[in-house]
């Protein structure tokens, strides 16, 4: 990719296909960065007929028609640090993020220690700033230790920078605790995020309940385990008037319940993750532990329902659901293997599959990974506008490549998309105007 | 080009070219028939006085058991010994395998000692498949979690075929804990492949989701399910695999799903009674029925087990020689 001029000098990125879902802009034009901010953006900006003419004193970067979009905002990422640095550090996480075009990410609280205390929230923010790659934000735990018993100090955690509250990988199972978490959070207008899975129904399960689980002799997690908790929590949100968000929704039934709740005007939102619109339980194959995810990969009917919900707006955002797990916990017999897959570097290409398959228009697909999650997290990100931080990504939507887990930047290699042929890749990523990533083959 | 013809590598065993026996699913009817026919030839040998052959002379077989099992392990051991192989038993106590990494670790260690066949019993579904990806020898699945137990299905089929003269067209009932049963899964695959019809009889809590997609018919009323059956196959209640209360009590279970003469009356008068053992007498099967000399073939199943395992070991070893040759 283009050379990267010093950040002190204003830089004009010209001849780019500007894609900004927030404003609906999709046109060839230019973007001017001054310091850490976007100074100007527009169709045909700096264009002079067939040529580009940049302001006096500004460096010029010719983007050669590549797409220029807001940096991706990934609202569901697990960091190994602190506690499990052998799986992922904030350093490896930051590098994996920018390699995937992600410039803001939100860390789940399920670290060791759990993010239920201001010091942990501050530690992650400080370390991420030092790494200087993607911007890292945190969720605060909704309950102490993410154990689902006592409420965490949500007010204080919010002051320390927590964007929203969730027990992350764990569902808040007890209905009364959930009701209290919602009610309390709503006093501060804070968002609660739920991993919707009724634990008693899911207990011992290794994959989606159904014909395939039966054939493989694996204990199943029924789709209803998700729908039951979604329905319950919608009622609790209604009782308390709280804002509630469901993470990685994976089933047709849950989506139907969420659609009904939205139609009734409740403050319910949800996201899904690429595996749930690009893979199914069939991808478990012969006990592939990289396809052991939580929630489990579902049926083809569920996958189609997820795509439909992305199209009709029932699903607000797409997050990578990046869960790094090492070989020690993945190279095991399937029932014993850990749940989860990495996803930062496949978030963009798998989301673009929806565009290539003509399910979504380019701007609508990008909105799901930029402006929409930024809005949910109330972050000043995911938008190309003058005055905004210069966080953006240049990508080639057509570039074909094959996912090779060993070549991904994450310290853990557990990609459910390993080996998949995909199209679209980040070519260069910028955070606060700094070039933080350039794809290898394009490096000069 | 002229010259002496090169020695051809040994052919795969006629009609059965697989390297491992990980399950019945995926085998064709003719492959199953090959295994059964070969097993048949060992039945007579086992009944004679001179039981030993030198077919597997110099071969090493390892019985790797991560679950306690007396009959399956002994059966494989005897099968190997009768064919002249060196066979060793490794029992890894379940308490020592808190984590499954020992499966791969143990497998790699054993692999370095160049065994020819690894016989694996493991509490997790998919364990045999995982092992087969990591070793150079043949792998026989001697039961993996709730997935498959192929030699059990083969010995059941051999028992039935000898008694009924065929498998095709028979109506077979499999009763009991289908959810947790690898025996049930292997038997469903085998019997449906061979043209028998399979009925599963159990309370809903012991029937796995969408099991009918395997090609079996599900009944919750035992008398109705047993109607017209040629074979009544009882399963052991695997209380150790059960997550939570799946039925209220053993006496209630026996009342509705235990096999006694009353319920058996619904089956054909000459229906055979089978059980993979070990039996919980008075739980899934009444003692009188289990010991009914005329109809219970439970002990014959044990006998067929040795013959089937001899055939499996012989055939996989024959194919192994071929694969080894191929890799040179």
XYZ file of C-alpha atoms in Angstrom:
772
model
C 0.000 0.000 0.000
C 0.861 3.648 -0.219
C 3.704 5.180 1.662
C 2.916 6.511 5.094
C 3.915 10.108 5.559
C 4.739 11.473 8.981
C 1.617 12.155 10.997
C 2.666 15.706 11.763
C 1.991 16.663 8.191
C -1.571 16.843 6.944
C -2.234 13.942 4.627
C -4.720 13.724 1.797
C -5.975 10.255 0.899
C -7.236 10.599 -2.631
C -8.689 8.409 -5.340
C -10.499 6.293 -2.724
C -13.972 4.776 -2.840
C -15.273 6.490 0.270
C -17.743 4.335 2.164
C -19.432 5.906 5.151
C -22.559 4.081 6.314
C -23.455 6.839 8.781
C -23.887 9.454 6.063
C -24.691 7.100 3.227
C -21.648 8.248 1.272
C -20.389 5.864 -1.407
C -18.340 7.795 -3.938
C -14.860 8.324 -5.298
C -13.217 11.128 -3.416
C -10.664 12.201 -0.855
C -10.108 12.391 2.871
C -7.870 14.888 4.609
C -6.269 14.000 7.931
C -4.800 16.680 10.146
C -3.149 15.466 13.324
C -5.337 12.751 14.795
C -8.563 13.927 13.209
C -10.376 13.868 9.939
C -10.270 17.456 8.653
C -12.325 17.024 5.507
C -14.001 14.337 3.493
C -16.052 14.324 0.384
C -16.959 13.102 -3.014
C -14.451 14.363 -5.559
C -12.565 16.188 -2.778
C -9.152 17.216 -4.203
C -10.224 15.967 -7.598
C -9.243 18.012 -10.566
C -10.598 16.348 -13.653
C -8.713 13.132 -14.155
C -6.082 14.150 -11.605
C -5.918 14.823 -7.919
C -4.637 18.090 -6.497
C -4.026 18.167 -2.767
C -3.659 21.299 -0.633
C -0.299 22.985 -0.313
C 1.881 21.331 2.323
C -0.227 18.166 2.526
C 1.172 14.759 1.697
C -0.716 12.805 -0.930
C -1.637 9.153 -0.722
C -3.164 7.687 -3.856
C -5.555 4.953 -2.746
C -5.950 3.705 -6.337
C -9.651 3.137 -6.022
C -9.518 1.013 -2.867
C -12.408 1.229 -0.443
C -11.884 3.642 2.434
C -14.242 2.976 5.323
C -14.430 3.802 9.003
C -12.261 1.490 11.108
C -14.326 -1.470 12.280
C -15.822 -1.364 15.767
C -15.797 -4.849 17.269
C -18.059 -4.996 20.283
C -17.247 -8.522 21.442
C -13.653 -9.565 21.982
C -11.952 -11.540 24.715
C -8.437 -10.593 25.693
C -6.212 -13.213 27.280
C -4.537 -10.435 29.234
C -4.691 -10.207 32.148
C -4.553 -13.820 33.283
C -4.177 -15.961 30.181
C -1.388 -14.247 28.285
C -0.430 -17.554 26.670
C -3.682 -17.340 24.690
C -3.669 -13.644 23.786
C -1.974 -10.516 25.029
C -3.243 -6.992 24.529
C -0.311 -6.653 22.149
C -1.253 -9.649 19.965
C -4.912 -8.662 20.227
C -4.144 -5.133 19.030
C -2.133 -6.403 16.076
C -4.792 -8.947 15.101
C -7.430 -6.222 15.311
C -5.742 -3.737 13.005
C -4.828 -6.541 10.585
C -8.577 -7.100 10.343
C -9.312 -3.386 9.941
C -10.647 -3.110 13.502
C -9.758 0.197 15.134
C -11.971 0.004 18.231
C -12.756 -3.099 20.216
C -14.623 -3.798 23.402
C -13.162 -6.434 25.731
C -15.328 -8.909 27.578
C -14.931 -8.916 31.349
C -13.964 -12.622 31.555
C -10.293 -12.070 32.161
C -8.428 -13.140 35.293
C -9.139 -11.128 37.326
C -12.599 -10.356 36.030
C -13.270 -6.743 35.013
C -15.481 -6.064 38.004
C -13.136 -3.534 39.507
C -11.936 -0.148 38.279
C -8.283 -1.159 38.514
C -8.691 -3.911 35.938
C -10.587 -1.622 33.567
C -7.852 0.975 33.898
C -5.096 -1.620 33.447
C -6.509 -2.736 30.104
C -7.008 0.813 28.853
C -3.452 1.750 29.866
C -1.865 -1.355 28.299
C -3.843 -0.938 25.082
C -2.748 2.700 24.794
C 0.851 1.596 25.233
C 0.480 -1.019 22.492
C -0.902 1.724 20.279
C -2.794 -0.469 17.869
C -6.583 -0.738 17.992
C -8.313 1.330 20.657
C -9.473 -0.970 23.426
C -12.511 -0.400 25.601
C -14.041 -2.682 28.188
C -17.285 -4.096 29.402
C -17.709 -4.116 33.125
C -18.998 -7.306 34.682
C -22.682 -7.065 35.509
C -22.111 -9.133 38.626
C -19.102 -9.575 40.900
C -16.700 -12.091 39.431
C -19.233 -12.551 36.576
C -20.709 -15.179 38.876
C -24.287 -14.021 38.587
C -24.901 -13.528 42.297
C -24.102 -9.984 43.471
C -24.237 -6.826 41.368
C -20.893 -5.352 40.342
C -20.096 -1.678 40.931
C -21.575 -0.587 37.634
C -21.636 3.133 38.384
C -18.004 3.259 39.413
C -16.963 1.002 36.547
C -18.780 3.256 34.100
C -16.834 6.200 35.490
C -13.659 4.183 34.916
C -14.609 3.759 31.258
C -16.727 0.596 31.056
C -19.058 1.046 28.077
C -21.692 -1.510 29.032
C -22.246 -4.384 31.439
C -22.307 -8.097 30.916
C -21.141 -11.307 32.474
C -19.640 -11.974 29.067
C -19.226 -15.681 28.462
C -21.634 -16.456 31.282
C -25.341 -15.869 31.219
C -26.861 -14.099 34.179
C -28.971 -17.128 34.961
C -30.901 -16.100 38.034
C -33.984 -14.160 36.995
C -33.987 -11.993 40.088
C -30.324 -11.051 39.723
C -30.962 -10.213 36.069
C -33.970 -8.111 36.954
C -31.909 -6.219 39.521
C -28.992 -5.758 37.127
C -31.346 -4.320 34.514
C -33.131 -2.092 37.005
C -29.924 -0.827 38.557
C -28.200 -0.246 35.219
C -31.198 1.690 33.955
C -30.791 4.171 36.852
C -27.514 5.209 35.209
C -28.816 4.653 31.666
C -26.305 1.853 31.228
C -26.665 -0.978 28.742
C -26.814 -4.610 29.866
C -25.550 -7.238 27.439
C -26.645 -10.824 27.876
C -25.190 -14.105 26.612
C -28.585 -15.723 26.287
C -28.333 -19.368 27.170
C -30.338 -21.117 29.843
C -27.490 -22.924 31.647
C -29.514 -25.846 32.950
C -30.656 -26.711 29.436
C -27.201 -26.223 27.987
C -25.375 -28.101 30.728
C -23.030 -30.754 29.425
C -23.860 -29.940 25.819
C -21.109 -29.827 23.230
C -22.936 -28.804 20.061
C -26.357 -27.861 18.727
C -28.963 -30.444 19.666
C -30.301 -32.246 16.640
C -29.665 -34.981 14.149
C -25.963 -34.293 13.854
C -25.316 -34.279 17.595
C -27.267 -37.510 17.866
C -25.234 -39.070 15.071
C -21.952 -38.007 16.637
C -23.061 -39.154 20.072
C -22.590 -35.662 21.467
C -24.789 -34.138 24.095
C -26.825 -31.332 22.551
C -27.567 -27.723 23.458
C -31.127 -27.073 22.279
C -31.940 -23.924 20.330
C -34.631 -23.337 22.940
C -31.929 -22.732 25.568
C -31.304 -19.423 23.816
C -34.910 -18.547 23.044
C -36.085 -19.219 26.599
C -33.598 -16.775 28.054
C -34.260 -14.197 25.359
C -37.985 -14.345 26.079
C -37.415 -14.165 29.823
C -35.060 -11.217 29.588
C -37.339 -9.299 27.238
C -39.978 -9.505 29.964
C -37.481 -8.394 32.594
C -36.389 -5.471 30.412
C -40.018 -4.522 29.984
C -40.593 -4.682 33.756
C -37.612 -2.454 34.460
C -37.605 -0.204 31.397
C -33.950 -1.001 30.911
C -31.834 -1.086 27.767
C -30.948 -4.681 26.969
C -28.727 -6.121 24.264
C -28.428 -9.785 23.317
C -25.005 -10.889 22.157
C -24.306 -13.401 19.373
C -27.892 -14.390 18.697
C -27.916 -17.646 16.765
C -31.437 -19.029 16.430
C -34.574 -18.301 14.416
C -36.774 -18.478 17.509
C -34.740 -15.913 19.470
C -34.727 -13.574 16.512
C -38.490 -13.852 16.207
C -38.840 -12.925 19.876
C -36.461 -9.975 19.496
C -38.309 -8.795 16.383
C -41.588 -8.831 18.316
C -40.029 -6.926 21.212
C -38.648 -4.285 18.874
C -42.014 -3.957 17.179
C -43.513 -3.265 20.578
C -41.043 -0.435 21.070
C -38.920 -2.027 23.784
C -35.302 -0.942 24.088
C -33.973 -4.273 22.888
C -31.027 -4.659 20.532
C -28.865 -7.571 19.458
C -25.847 -8.630 17.488
C -24.618 -11.777 15.894
C -21.191 -13.066 14.899
C -19.921 -14.231 11.492
C -20.023 -17.968 12.339
C -23.781 -17.747 12.812
C -24.455 -16.439 9.317
C -21.621 -18.221 7.525
C -21.393 -21.657 9.179
C -23.749 -24.345 10.471
C -23.595 -27.384 12.695
C -22.527 -29.337 9.598
C -19.164 -27.575 9.910
C -18.493 -29.545 13.085
C -17.798 -32.349 10.594
C -15.991 -35.174 12.276
C -15.474 -33.553 15.654
C -13.679 -30.359 14.558
C -13.063 -28.620 17.857
C -12.394 -25.273 16.130
C -16.087 -25.347 15.260
C -17.048 -25.798 18.919
C -18.470 -22.396 19.729
C -20.769 -20.850 22.301
C -23.555 -20.566 21.327
C -23.078 -23.658 19.188
C -23.233 -23.520 15.397
C -26.881 -24.076 14.527
C -28.984 -25.540 11.758
C -29.191 -24.240 8.209
C -32.680 -22.878 8.972
C -31.251 -20.875 11.863
C -28.416 -19.596 9.700
C -30.922 -18.416 7.123
C -32.962 -16.723 9.832
C -29.836 -14.873 10.962
C -29.217 -13.642 7.407
C -32.847 -12.561 7.132
C -32.593 -10.709 10.442
C -29.448 -8.937 9.240
C -31.370 -7.831 6.183
C -34.519 -6.626 7.959
C -32.635 -4.850 10.740
C -33.652 -7.122 13.591
C -29.947 -7.664 14.170
C -28.317 -4.330 14.888
C -24.659 -5.204 14.629
C -22.079 -7.863 13.880
C -19.235 -8.538 16.296
C -16.353 -10.959 15.840
C -16.934 -12.830 19.115
C -13.165 -13.294 19.213
C -12.396 -15.974 21.840
C -8.748 -17.071 21.770
C -8.151 -20.632 22.967
C -4.870 -22.489 22.611
C -4.081 -26.022 21.493
C -3.981 -27.286 25.044
C -7.713 -26.789 25.356
C -8.682 -27.382 21.724
C -6.683 -30.513 20.859
C -8.906 -32.655 23.014
C -11.778 -35.027 22.455
C -14.707 -32.843 21.389
C -16.729 -33.002 24.629
C -13.715 -31.804 26.611
C -12.505 -29.104 24.230
C -13.024 -25.422 25.042
C -15.732 -23.344 23.378
C -14.868 -20.366 21.180
C -13.144 -19.189 18.044
C -10.994 -16.234 17.052
C -12.525 -13.785 14.626
C -10.878 -10.361 14.452
C -9.205 -10.933 11.105
C -12.174 -12.690 9.498
C -14.818 -10.181 10.638
C -14.483 -8.034 7.505
C -14.205 -10.752 4.831
C -16.999 -12.900 6.243
C -19.244 -9.853 6.587
C -18.382 -8.962 2.994
C -19.601 -12.409 1.938
C -23.076 -10.994 2.555
C -22.304 -8.358 -0.055
C -20.760 -10.792 -2.518
C -23.776 -13.090 -2.074
C -26.060 -10.120 -2.736
C -27.728 -10.409 0.648
C -26.743 -6.891 1.704
C -25.616 -3.701 0.012
C -22.040 -2.663 0.761
C -22.980 0.240 3.034
C -25.494 -1.850 4.957
C -22.939 -4.585 5.554
C -20.325 -2.077 6.680
C -22.801 -0.319 8.960
C -23.136 -3.554 10.947
C -19.447 -3.489 11.842
C -18.905 0.284 12.115
C -21.583 2.873 12.831
C -24.077 0.427 14.356
C -21.860 -1.048 17.100
C -20.398 2.425 17.754
C -23.909 3.713 18.344
C -24.742 0.808 20.669
C -21.557 1.413 22.652
C -22.006 5.196 22.401
C -18.528 5.562 20.978
C -17.382 8.445 18.811
C -16.236 6.001 16.170
C -17.386 4.140 13.107
C -17.995 7.263 11.078
C -16.082 9.275 8.494
C -16.786 12.934 9.301
C -14.784 16.080 9.825
C -13.754 16.381 13.457
C -13.878 12.627 14.091
C -10.783 10.613 15.036
C -8.949 9.522 11.887
C -9.664 5.802 12.428
C -10.164 4.178 9.061
C -9.367 1.203 6.939
C -8.442 0.815 3.309
C -9.625 -2.463 1.900
C -9.938 -4.335 -1.320
C -13.386 -5.956 -1.362
C -12.478 -8.292 -4.216
C -9.126 -9.525 -3.064
C -9.337 -13.317 -2.751
C -7.382 -15.099 -0.082
C -7.568 -18.257 1.950
C -7.801 -18.120 5.703
C -4.743 -19.827 7.159
C -5.016 -19.834 10.923
C -1.265 -20.105 11.330
C -0.795 -16.819 9.508
C -3.291 -14.860 11.569
C -1.868 -12.403 14.060
C -3.747 -13.671 17.067
C -1.654 -15.692 19.489
C -4.263 -18.457 19.436
C -5.068 -20.116 16.120
C -8.557 -21.448 16.773
C -10.329 -20.003 13.760
C -13.565 -21.722 12.760
C -12.884 -20.335 9.268
C -9.472 -21.957 8.880
C -9.012 -22.980 5.249
C -11.990 -20.991 3.961
C -11.634 -19.136 0.686
C -12.775 -15.550 1.256
C -12.832 -12.253 -0.589
C -11.904 -8.885 0.841
C -9.074 -7.886 3.056
C -7.796 -4.885 4.942
C -4.896 -3.392 3.030
C -4.023 -0.622 5.479
C -5.422 0.493 8.813
C -5.118 3.878 10.485
C -5.742 4.824 14.103
C -5.767 8.516 15.013
C -4.170 9.200 11.661
C -1.264 6.812 12.279
C -0.685 3.897 9.918
C -0.864 0.881 12.219
C -1.140 -1.876 9.645
C -0.156 -2.478 6.047
C -0.854 -5.798 4.360
C 2.372 -7.607 3.659
C 2.259 -8.181 -0.062
C 1.532 -4.509 -0.595
C 4.353 -3.240 1.565
C 7.020 -1.416 -0.358
C 9.741 -52.146 -21.306
C 10.551 -55.721 -20.456
C 11.918 -57.292 -17.339
C 10.815 -59.224 -14.351
C 7.450 -58.178 -13.010
C 7.706 -56.155 -9.821
C 6.309 -57.732 -6.711
C 2.900 -56.209 -6.189
C 2.135 -54.860 -2.733
C -0.201 -57.133 -0.805
C -3.758 -56.495 -1.843
C -6.206 -55.000 0.630
C -8.432 -57.488 2.287
C -10.894 -58.501 -0.387
C -13.979 -56.350 0.013
C -12.869 -54.296 2.997
C -10.257 -51.649 2.271
C -10.515 -49.415 5.352
C -7.503 -48.642 7.468
C -9.401 -48.196 10.736
C -12.640 -49.402 12.228
C -13.951 -46.242 13.876
C -17.641 -46.895 13.442
C -20.296 -48.699 11.463
C -21.631 -45.490 9.936
C -20.312 -45.206 6.403
C -19.685 -48.925 5.882
C -21.542 -50.539 3.012
C -23.674 -53.652 3.299
C -21.077 -55.659 1.417
C -18.273 -54.471 3.691
C -20.295 -55.471 6.718
C -20.989 -58.840 5.114
C -17.263 -59.352 4.539
C -16.589 -58.739 8.225
C -19.387 -61.073 9.271
C -18.346 -63.841 6.862
C -14.786 -63.682 8.078
C -15.983 -63.744 11.680
C -18.054 -66.805 10.926
C -14.938 -68.713 9.956
C -13.460 -68.115 13.394
C -16.457 -69.417 15.309
C -15.572 -73.029 14.558
C -11.905 -72.457 15.303
C -12.798 -71.063 18.708
C -14.940 -74.073 19.471
C -12.165 -76.528 18.690
C -9.357 -77.624 20.955
C -6.499 -76.041 19.001
C -7.533 -72.405 18.985
C -4.274 -70.777 18.075
C -3.184 -69.523 14.673
C -0.103 -67.704 13.500
C -1.889 -65.177 11.253
C -0.722 -62.198 13.282
C 2.630 -63.607 14.314
C 4.980 -60.738 15.104
C 2.221 -58.140 15.222
C 1.723 -55.927 18.256
C -1.706 -54.930 19.478
C -2.273 -52.454 22.282
C -5.524 -52.364 24.212
C -5.802 -48.766 25.371
C -8.688 -48.472 27.776
C -9.645 -45.157 29.361
C -12.785 -46.698 30.804
C -13.017 -49.777 32.892
C -14.215 -52.740 30.895
C -13.645 -56.377 31.534
C -15.496 -58.132 28.787
C -14.535 -56.029 25.781
C -10.896 -55.848 26.807
C -10.698 -59.565 27.493
C -12.443 -60.324 24.246
C -9.937 -58.286 22.215
C -7.073 -59.771 24.206
C -8.198 -63.297 23.518
C -8.829 -62.498 19.859
C -5.324 -61.116 19.445
C -3.712 -64.022 21.261
C -5.552 -66.635 19.260
C -4.187 -65.063 16.101
C -0.672 -65.154 17.500
C -0.180 -61.412 18.064
C 1.607 -59.879 21.018
C -1.024 -57.949 22.892
C -0.626 -55.660 25.843
C -3.220 -53.944 27.962
C -2.989 -50.363 29.069
C -5.691 -49.301 31.409
C -5.639 -45.636 32.203
C -7.694 -45.107 35.282
C -10.361 -42.483 34.850
C -9.142 -40.590 37.880
C -5.773 -40.099 36.192
C -7.337 -38.477 33.136
C -8.826 -35.349 34.535
C -7.999 -33.813 31.173
C -7.979 -35.561 27.830
C -4.516 -34.377 26.777
C -3.312 -37.707 28.057
C -5.180 -39.299 25.170
C -2.929 -37.656 22.603
C 0.121 -37.821 24.842
C -0.401 -41.510 25.494
C -1.133 -42.108 21.836
C 2.077 -40.425 20.728
C 4.078 -42.404 23.250
C 2.543 -45.673 22.150
C 2.901 -44.748 18.492
C 6.641 -44.395 18.971
C 6.721 -48.065 19.967
C 5.296 -49.075 16.565
C 2.192 -51.006 17.448
C 0.199 -52.420 14.539
C -3.239 -51.979 16.021
C -4.506 -49.719 18.791
C -7.782 -50.757 20.361
C -9.289 -47.743 22.086
C -12.041 -47.429 24.646
C -12.662 -43.836 25.742
C -15.435 -41.963 27.576
C -15.592 -39.163 24.974
C -17.388 -39.329 21.643
C -14.937 -38.770 18.800
C -11.890 -39.967 20.737
C -11.143 -42.822 18.320
C -11.351 -40.483 15.373
C -8.976 -38.026 17.078
C -6.533 -40.837 17.862
C -6.625 -42.147 14.300
C -5.461 -38.741 13.053
C -2.381 -38.896 15.240
C -0.996 -42.409 14.848
C 0.436 -44.538 12.047
C -1.214 -47.803 13.032
C -4.730 -49.092 12.617
C -7.265 -47.973 15.209
C -10.207 -50.039 16.389
C -12.879 -48.154 18.232
C -13.863 -50.281 21.185
C -16.409 -47.706 22.297
C -16.121 -43.886 22.295
C -18.498 -42.035 24.567
C -22.027 -42.176 23.238
C -20.874 -42.415 19.640
C -20.108 -45.911 18.350
C -19.062 -49.397 19.395
C -18.681 -51.120 16.036
C -17.463 -54.558 17.160
C -20.472 -54.853 19.462
C -22.846 -54.240 16.560
C -20.948 -56.757 14.455
C -21.126 -59.433 17.125
C -24.818 -58.742 17.598
C -25.357 -59.071 13.867
C -23.372 -62.277 13.728
C -25.412 -63.722 16.571
C -28.660 -62.783 14.851
C -27.537 -64.013 11.451
C -26.543 -67.413 12.817
C -29.858 -67.813 14.613
C -32.204 -66.332 12.023
C -30.205 -67.051 8.904
C -30.407 -63.438 7.738
C -30.607 -59.821 8.795
C -32.681 -58.424 5.973
C -36.356 -58.030 6.705
C -36.075 -58.645 10.435
C -37.750 -56.328 12.895
C -35.396 -55.424 15.723
C -36.331 -53.538 18.885
C -33.604 -51.700 20.804
C -34.855 -50.810 24.257
C -33.547 -48.545 26.955
C -31.094 -45.698 27.231
C -30.689 -44.778 23.562
C -29.323 -41.301 24.355
C -26.158 -42.481 26.000
C -25.719 -45.679 24.051
C -22.949 -46.192 21.522
C -24.215 -49.754 21.144
C -27.566 -48.432 19.974
C -26.018 -46.089 17.407
C -23.745 -48.753 15.923
C -26.594 -51.233 15.828
C -28.965 -48.772 14.168
C -26.396 -48.078 11.443
C -25.597 -51.736 10.928
C -29.104 -53.138 10.996
C -30.620 -50.473 8.756
C -27.735 -50.847 6.302
C -28.369 -54.582 6.178
C -32.058 -54.116 5.502
C -33.526 -54.807 8.923
C -36.035 -52.396 10.425
C -35.166 -50.896 13.783
C -37.503 -49.755 16.518
C -36.268 -47.766 19.489
C -38.220 -48.102 22.725
C -37.609 -45.724 25.615
C -39.131 -42.864 27.575
C -38.637 -39.520 25.824
C -35.917 -38.539 28.274
C -33.680 -41.338 27.019
C -34.207 -40.751 23.294
C -31.780 -38.303 21.651
C -33.008 -35.425 19.536
C -34.173 -36.377 16.024
C -32.922 -39.930 16.271
C -35.452 -40.904 13.611
C -33.078 -39.303 11.097
C -30.852 -42.331 11.638
C -33.582 -44.433 10.092
C -35.226 -45.914 13.166
C -38.783 -45.695 14.446
C -39.363 -44.473 17.987
C -41.849 -45.954 20.491
C -42.575 -44.913 24.044
C -44.964 -47.762 24.778
C -42.969 -50.940 25.103
C -45.762 -53.385 24.322
C -46.602 -51.558 21.119
C -42.969 -51.235 20.175
C -42.304 -54.937 20.665
C -45.202 -56.015 18.472
C -44.021 -58.419 15.827
C -40.355 -58.057 16.680
C -37.892 -60.818 15.790
C -35.205 -59.503 18.088
C -35.421 -57.709 21.434
C -32.183 -55.968 22.239
C -31.974 -54.558 25.740
C -29.495 -51.822 26.666
C -27.822 -51.254 29.970
C -28.966 -48.166 31.875
C -25.802 -46.080 31.935
C -26.349 -44.198 35.125
C -22.738 -42.943 35.097
C -23.374 -40.952 31.906
C -26.611 -39.374 32.968
C -26.682 -35.649 33.656
C -29.782 -35.360 35.757
C -32.993 -37.071 36.669
C -34.100 -38.737 33.448
C -36.599 -41.061 35.091
C -38.078 -41.099 38.572
C -36.879 -44.415 39.983
C -35.510 -47.790 38.990
C -38.719 -49.524 39.999
C -40.770 -47.212 37.843
C -38.329 -47.759 35.011
C -38.635 -51.508 35.328
C -42.398 -51.297 35.492
C -42.624 -49.585 32.100
C -39.407 -50.399 30.265
C -37.918 -53.446 31.946
C -38.173 -56.628 29.898
C -40.296 -59.296 31.555
C -42.446 -62.091 30.157
C -45.542 -59.907 30.128
C -44.056 -57.341 27.787
C -42.154 -59.941 25.821
C -45.472 -61.541 24.898
C -45.987 -58.741 22.376
C -42.955 -59.826 20.372
C -42.909 -62.811 18.039
C -43.000 -66.131 19.904
C -39.515 -66.984 18.645
C -38.050 -63.544 19.304
C -34.477 -63.604 20.537
C -33.417 -61.664 23.619
C -30.117 -59.850 23.527
C -28.114 -57.649 25.875
C -24.620 -56.211 25.396
C -23.877 -56.658 29.083
C -23.140 -56.116 31.816
C -26.764 -56.524 32.836
C -28.564 -54.725 35.609
C -30.857 -57.567 36.548
C -34.224 -56.365 37.717
C -33.630 -52.913 36.226
C -33.780 -53.259 32.462
C -34.246 -57.001 32.325
C -35.904 -59.582 34.502
C -33.558 -62.372 35.583
C -35.888 -65.093 34.359
C -35.957 -63.610 30.877
C -32.222 -63.025 30.799
C -31.572 -66.645 31.700
C -34.268 -68.113 29.438
C -32.312 -70.861 27.787
C -34.490 -71.064 24.743
C -34.623 -67.404 23.829
C -31.815 -65.482 25.484
C -28.666 -65.425 23.369
C -26.740 -63.206 25.729
C -23.952 -65.698 26.293
C -23.724 -66.470 22.606
C -23.141 -62.770 21.988
C -20.048 -62.997 24.167
C -18.825 -65.975 22.187
C -19.348 -64.190 18.857
C -17.457 -61.210 20.231
C -14.153 -63.052 20.138
C -14.726 -64.276 16.579
C -15.685 -60.813 15.352
C -12.650 -59.222 16.948
C -10.364 -61.842 15.421
C -11.758 -61.008 12.002
C -11.411 -57.262 12.561
C -7.824 -57.550 13.782
C -6.890 -59.807 10.911
C -8.451 -57.629 8.232
C -7.105 -54.311 9.513
C -3.637 -55.789 9.868
C -3.774 -57.082 6.306
C -4.717 -53.605 5.092
C -2.023 -52.043 7.239
C 0.689 -53.943 5.379
C -0.662 -52.473 2.195
C -0.774 -48.917 3.448
C 2.732 -49.207 4.860
C 3.914 -50.401 1.477
C 2.126 -47.530 -0.213
C 3.804 -44.980 1.976
C 7.304 -46.157 1.094
